[in-house]
Coordinates of C-alpha atoms in Angstrom, one line a residue:
M1 CA -9.2 8.9 9.3
S2 CA -7.7 5.0 9.2
T3 CA -6.8 4.0 6.4
Q4 CA -9.0 1.4 6.3
D5 CA -11.6 3.7 5.4
L6 CA -10.0 4.9 1.9
T7 CA -11.7 4.4 -1.3
P8 CA -10.1 2.9 -4.1
A9 CA -10.4 6.5 -5.1
L10 CA -11.1 10.4 -4.8
C11 CA -12.3 12.7 -6.3
I12 CA -11.8 16.9 -4.9
L13 CA -14.7 18.3 -6.6
N14 CA -15.9 22.4 -5.5
P15 CA -17.9 22.3 -2.3
D16 CA -20.5 24.0 -3.7
D17 CA -20.3 20.9 -6.4
V18 CA -19.5 18.3 -3.2
F19 CA -23.1 19.6 -1.4
N20 CA -25.2 19.4 -4.4
L21 CA -23.9 15.2 -4.9
R22 CA -24.5 15.1 -1.5
K23 CA -28.0 16.2 -1.6
N24 CA -29.3 15.4 -5.6
H25 CA -27.4 12.7 -5.7
K26 CA -26.9 10.6 -3.2
E27 CA -24.7 8.0 -5.2
D28 CA -22.3 9.6 -6.5
C29 CA -20.4 11.7 -3.8
Y30 CA -19.4 8.2 -2.3
Y31 CA -15.6 8.8 -3.8
C32 CA -15.5 13.2 -3.3
K33 CA -14.1 15.3 -0.8
T34 CA -13.4 19.1 -1.0
P35 CA -9.8 20.5 -0.9
Y36 CA -10.7 21.7 2.8
E37 CA -11.5 17.6 4.0
V38 CA -8.9 16.6 1.9
L39 CA -6.6 19.0 3.1
E40 CA -8.2 17.4 7.1
M41 CA -7.2 14.5 5.8
K42 CA -3.5 15.0 5.4
S43 CA -3.0 16.3 8.9
Q44 CA -4.1 12.7 9.9
G45 CA -1.7 11.7 8.1
I46 CA -2.4 11.0 4.8
S47 CA -0.9 10.7 1.4
F48 CA -0.9 12.7 -1.3
P49 CA 1.2 13.7 -4.1
V50 CA 3.3 16.3 -5.0
E51 CA 3.1 16.1 -8.5
P52 CA 0.7 17.2 -10.0
H53 CA -0.9 20.1 -6.5
L54 CA -4.1 19.6 -4.6
Q55 CA -6.2 21.2 -7.6
E56 CA -9.7 21.4 -7.2
G57 CA -11.2 18.7 -10.2
L58 CA -8.4 16.4 -9.5
V59 CA -9.2 12.4 -9.2
L60 CA -6.7 10.2 -7.1
T61 CA -6.4 6.8 -6.4
R62 CA -5.0 5.4 -4.0
E63 CA -2.2 3.3 -3.5
S64 CA -1.6 -0.3 -3.0
T65 CA 0.0 0.0 0.7
G66 CA -3.2 0.9 1.4
K67 CA -1.5 4.8 3.1
G68 CA -3.2 6.7 0.5
Y69 CA -3.3 8.0 -2.4
Y70 CA -0.9 9.2 -5.6
Y71 CA -2.4 10.4 -10.1
R72 CA -2.2 7.4 -11.8
T73 CA -0.1 8.3 -15.1
D74 CA 0.1 5.0 -17.8
E75 CA 3.8 5.2 -17.1
T76 CA 2.6 5.0 -12.5
D77 CA 1.1 1.6 -14.1
C78 CA 4.3 0.6 -15.9
R79 CA 6.2 1.6 -13.1
V80 CA 4.1 -0.7 -10.9
I81 CA 4.2 -4.2 -12.9
N82 CA 7.9 -4.1 -12.6
N83 CA 8.2 -3.3 -9.0
R84 CA 5.8 -6.4 -9.2
C85 CA 8.0 -8.6 -11.2
L86 CA 10.9 -7.7 -8.9
A87 CA 9.4 -8.0 -5.8
I88 CA 8.4 -12.0 -6.9
E89 CA 12.1 -13.0 -7.6
S90 CA 12.4 -10.8 -3.2
I91 CA 9.2 -13.0 -1.8
L92 CA 10.0 -16.3 -3.3
S93 CA 13.6 -15.9 -2.2
Y94 CA 13.0 -14.7 1.1
L95 CA 11.4 -18.1 1.9
G96 CA 14.4 -20.3 1.0
A97 CA 14.4 -20.3 -3.1
K98 CA 17.0 -22.0 -4.4
E99 CA 16.3 -22.2 -9.1
F100 CA 13.7 -19.7 -10.0
R101 CA 13.0 -19.6 -13.9
Y102 CA 10.0 -16.9 -15.2
S103 CA 8.2 -16.2 -17.8
E104 CA 6.2 -12.1 -17.6
T105 CA 3.9 -11.4 -20.2
S106 CA 2.4 -8.0 -21.0
S107 CA 0.6 -6.8 -23.4
F108 CA -0.4 -3.0 -21.1
R109 CA 0.4 -1.6 -24.7
G110 CA -1.0 -3.9 -26.4
K111 CA -5.1 -2.3 -28.0
H112 CA -7.2 -0.6 -26.6
S113 CA -10.9 1.9 -26.2
E114 CA -9.1 4.9 -25.8
D115 CA -11.8 8.0 -24.2
I116 CA -9.6 10.4 -24.5
D117 CA -10.6 13.7 -23.2
I118 CA -9.4 17.6 -23.7
E119 CA -9.1 20.1 -21.0
V120 CA -10.5 23.2 -21.5
G121 CA -7.5 26.0 -22.4
V122 CA -4.2 23.2 -22.3
K123 CA -2.0 23.3 -25.6
K124 CA -1.4 19.3 -26.2
G125 CA 0.5 18.2 -29.5
G126 CA 1.5 22.6 -30.5
I127 CA -2.7 22.9 -30.3
D128 CA -4.5 25.2 -28.3
V129 CA -7.7 24.2 -27.1
D130 CA -10.8 26.0 -25.8
S131 CA -13.5 23.8 -26.3
T132 CA -14.1 20.1 -24.1
T133 CA -15.2 17.5 -26.0
G134 CA -15.1 13.9 -25.8
V135 CA -13.6 11.4 -28.3
N136 CA -14.2 6.7 -28.4
T137 CA -11.3 5.1 -30.0
N138 CA -10.2 2.0 -30.8
T139 CA -6.3 2.0 -31.8
N140 CA -3.2 0.1 -31.4
K141 CA -0.5 0.7 -29.7
G142 CA 2.7 -1.6 -28.8
K143 CA 3.6 -5.5 -29.4
T144 CA 2.4 -7.6 -26.8
G145 CA 5.6 -8.3 -24.8
D146 CA 7.4 -11.3 -23.2
E147 CA 10.3 -11.6 -20.6
T148 CA 12.1 -14.7 -18.7
A149 CA 14.4 -14.6 -16.6
S150 CA 16.2 -17.2 -14.5
A151 CA 18.0 -17.2 -10.9
K152 CA 20.1 -19.4 -8.3
W153 CA 20.9 -19.4 -4.5
M154 CA 23.4 -21.0 -2.5
S155 CA 22.3 -22.4 0.0
G156 CA 18.7 -21.3 0.3
Y157 CA 18.8 -19.9 3.0
Y158 CA 15.6 -19.5 5.0
S159 CA 14.2 -17.8 8.4
H160 CA 11.7 -16.6 10.3
E161 CA 12.5 -13.3 10.3
S162 CA 13.7 -14.1 5.9
Y163 CA 10.0 -14.9 6.6
L164 CA 8.1 -12.5 8.4
R165 CA 10.1 -10.4 5.8
A166 CA 8.5 -11.9 2.8
V167 CA 5.1 -11.0 4.3
N168 CA 6.5 -7.9 3.8
A169 CA 7.4 -7.6 0.5
A170 CA 3.9 -8.7 -0.1
K171 CA 2.1 -5.8 1.3
V172 CA 4.7 -3.5 0.1
N173 CA 4.0 -4.2 -3.9
G174 CA 0.1 -4.7 -3.3
L175 CA 1.0 -8.8 -4.1
I176 CA -0.5 -10.0 -0.8
T177 CA -4.5 -9.9 -1.7
D178 CA -3.0 -12.4 -5.4
P179 CA -4.6 -16.3 -4.5
V180 CA -1.5 -17.1 -5.3
I181 CA 1.0 -15.7 -3.0
A182 CA -0.9 -15.4 -0.3
S183 CA -1.3 -20.1 -0.5
L184 CA 2.8 -19.3 -1.0
L185 CA 3.0 -18.0 1.9
E186 CA 1.1 -20.4 3.6
Q187 CA 2.8 -23.3 1.7
R188 CA 6.1 -22.0 2.8
R189 CA 5.1 -21.3 6.6
P190 CA 7.5 -22.0 9.2
G191 CA 5.6 -25.0 10.8
H192 CA 3.2 -25.2 8.3
P193 CA 3.4 -29.6 8.3
N194 CA 4.3 -30.3 5.4
P195 CA 5.7 -27.2 3.1
I196 CA 5.9 -26.9 -0.6
V197 CA 10.0 -27.7 -2.5
S198 CA 8.4 -27.2 -6.0
Q199 CA 5.9 -25.5 -7.9
E200 CA 4.6 -23.5 -10.1
Y201 CA 2.7 -20.6 -10.2
H202 CA 0.0 -18.1 -12.1
V203 CA 0.1 -14.4 -11.2
N204 CA -1.7 -11.4 -13.3
V205 CA 0.5 -8.5 -11.2
T206 CA -2.1 -5.7 -13.4
A207 CA -5.9 -7.7 -11.8
D208 CA -6.1 -5.3 -9.0
L209 CA -5.3 -2.0 -10.9
D210 CA -7.2 -3.4 -14.3
K211 CA -10.1 -3.4 -11.2
N212 CA -9.6 -0.1 -10.3
I213 CA -9.6 1.1 -13.8
H214 CA -13.0 0.7 -14.3
V215 CA -14.0 3.4 -10.7
L216 CA -12.4 5.8 -12.2
E217 CA -14.2 5.3 -15.6
D218 CA -17.3 5.2 -13.3
I219 CA -15.6 9.0 -12.0
S220 CA -15.9 10.4 -14.8
A221 CA -18.4 9.1 -16.5
N222 CA -21.4 9.8 -13.1
L223 CA -19.5 13.0 -12.1
K224 CA -19.7 14.4 -16.1
D225 CA -22.6 16.8 -15.2
K226 CA -23.3 17.5 -11.7
I227 CA -21.0 19.4 -11.7
G228 CA -19.2 22.5 -12.6
G229 CA -15.5 22.1 -13.9
H230 CA -13.1 20.2 -15.5
L231 CA -12.3 16.1 -13.9
K232 CA -7.9 15.9 -13.8
V233 CA -7.5 11.8 -14.6
D234 CA -4.3 10.6 -16.9
V235 CA -5.8 7.3 -17.2
K236 CA -8.0 7.5 -20.2
T237 CA -6.9 3.6 -21.3
S238 CA -9.3 0.3 -20.3
R239 CA -7.4 -3.2 -21.2
K240 CA -9.4 -6.1 -21.3
V241 CA -8.8 -9.1 -18.9
D242 CA -6.8 -10.2 -22.1
Q243 CA -4.3 -7.3 -21.4
S244 CA -2.7 -7.8 -18.6
S245 CA 0.4 -8.4 -18.1
S246 CA 1.0 -11.6 -15.6
V247 CA 3.8 -14.0 -14.8
D248 CA 3.9 -17.5 -15.0
F249 CA 6.7 -18.7 -12.7
F250 CA 8.5 -22.3 -11.0
V251 CA 10.6 -22.5 -8.0
S252 CA 12.6 -25.2 -5.8
F253 CA 13.1 -24.4 -2.4
A254 CA 15.6 -25.9 0.1
P255 CA 13.8 -28.6 2.8
S256 CA 13.0 -25.8 5.6
P257 CA 15.4 -26.1 9.2
T258 CA 14.9 -27.9 12.1
E259 CA 14.6 -24.9 14.1
V260 CA 12.6 -23.2 12.1
Y261 CA 10.1 -25.0 12.2
Q262 CA 10.5 -25.4 17.0
Q263 CA 10.9 -21.9 16.8
A264 CA 7.3 -21.3 14.9
I265 CA 6.2 -23.9 17.3
E266 CA 7.5 -22.4 20.6
D267 CA 6.4 -18.6 18.2
E268 CA 2.9 -20.2 18.5
K269 CA 2.7 -21.2 22.7
K270 CA 3.8 -17.7 24.0
V271 CA 0.1 -16.3 22.3
P272 CA -2.4 -17.0 24.6
P273 CA -5.4 -18.7 22.5
R274 CA -7.6 -16.6 19.9
G275 CA -10.6 -17.5 22.0
N276 CA -9.6 -17.1 25.2
R277 CA -7.3 -13.7 24.9
W278 CA -9.3 -11.3 27.3
L279 CA -8.9 -13.5 30.2
W280 CA -5.0 -11.9 30.5
P281 CA -6.7 -8.2 30.8
V282 CA -9.2 -9.8 33.7
I283 CA -6.7 -11.4 35.6
A284 CA -4.0 -8.5 35.2
I285 CA -6.8 -6.3 36.5
A286 CA -7.4 -9.4 39.4
A287 CA -4.5 -9.2 41.0
V288 CA -4.4 -6.0 40.9
V289 CA -7.0 -4.9 43.1
I290 CA -6.1 -8.5 45.5
I291 CA -2.5 -6.3 46.0
A292 CA -4.8 -3.5 46.8
T293 CA -6.9 -5.3 49.2
V294 CA -3.8 -7.7 50.9
L295 CA -1.8 -3.4 51.5
I296 CA -5.2 -1.9 53.2
I297 CA -5.5 -4.3 55.3
V298 CA -2.1 -4.5 56.7
L299 CA -1.4 -0.7 56.9

């Protein structure tokens, strides 16, 4: 299985449950896999969390890199948000930033709409329970937080290699699909005829997290009465659009060195036009045939 085929979430279910869903509820089995199918995916290089161990009922979320799955919790969400905020600064540095100021606003721990699931035979908060129930509540937790930071770089060094590192940092941290980051990378692309010098940007660093949490909610709701066991989904919060984490930042860049532009032009010349790339294999094969023919005639 290619990593491009990974679904936004994955639910590990008993083989009998998966068989029943695929036979009688095809619309609800899209995210469901048996433990054997998951082990097969793992053998093909798809990554899975060490903790919790793979088990029936476990619901996983696709990593931002798209190369595997992890068990999503509020703690993992906070870690992703923090890493992305730090990654933005690194990306700007690689792109030749001279000055950088940002303000991060997060209401991640603000008002939540919670769906509390109590699992069979577990102890929560010192209370033993042996039944399953669902309770919907609206609560207010914590306060909206604001963080500001600024940075300056000595030279605003910029090269083709540093641009590639910026692109890689965006991919690794799940920022490459953000339209603002994508636009920034294009505006600072080596060879761009009019590279950006300074600009203000706004990035929602939880856009994909907010979208994917609805997938987890849908899985829980759709499978509730159709499987024999219980789902293990630790994330129980549904953040609203205005309860996300966003970064507003201003950045100024040093002028792009002439050699960076020239290197980009040279690199583009080395790559055959997209529409004619098929000609090169044909030319190579034809050359081999001609050489072989000549050798046969000579011999």
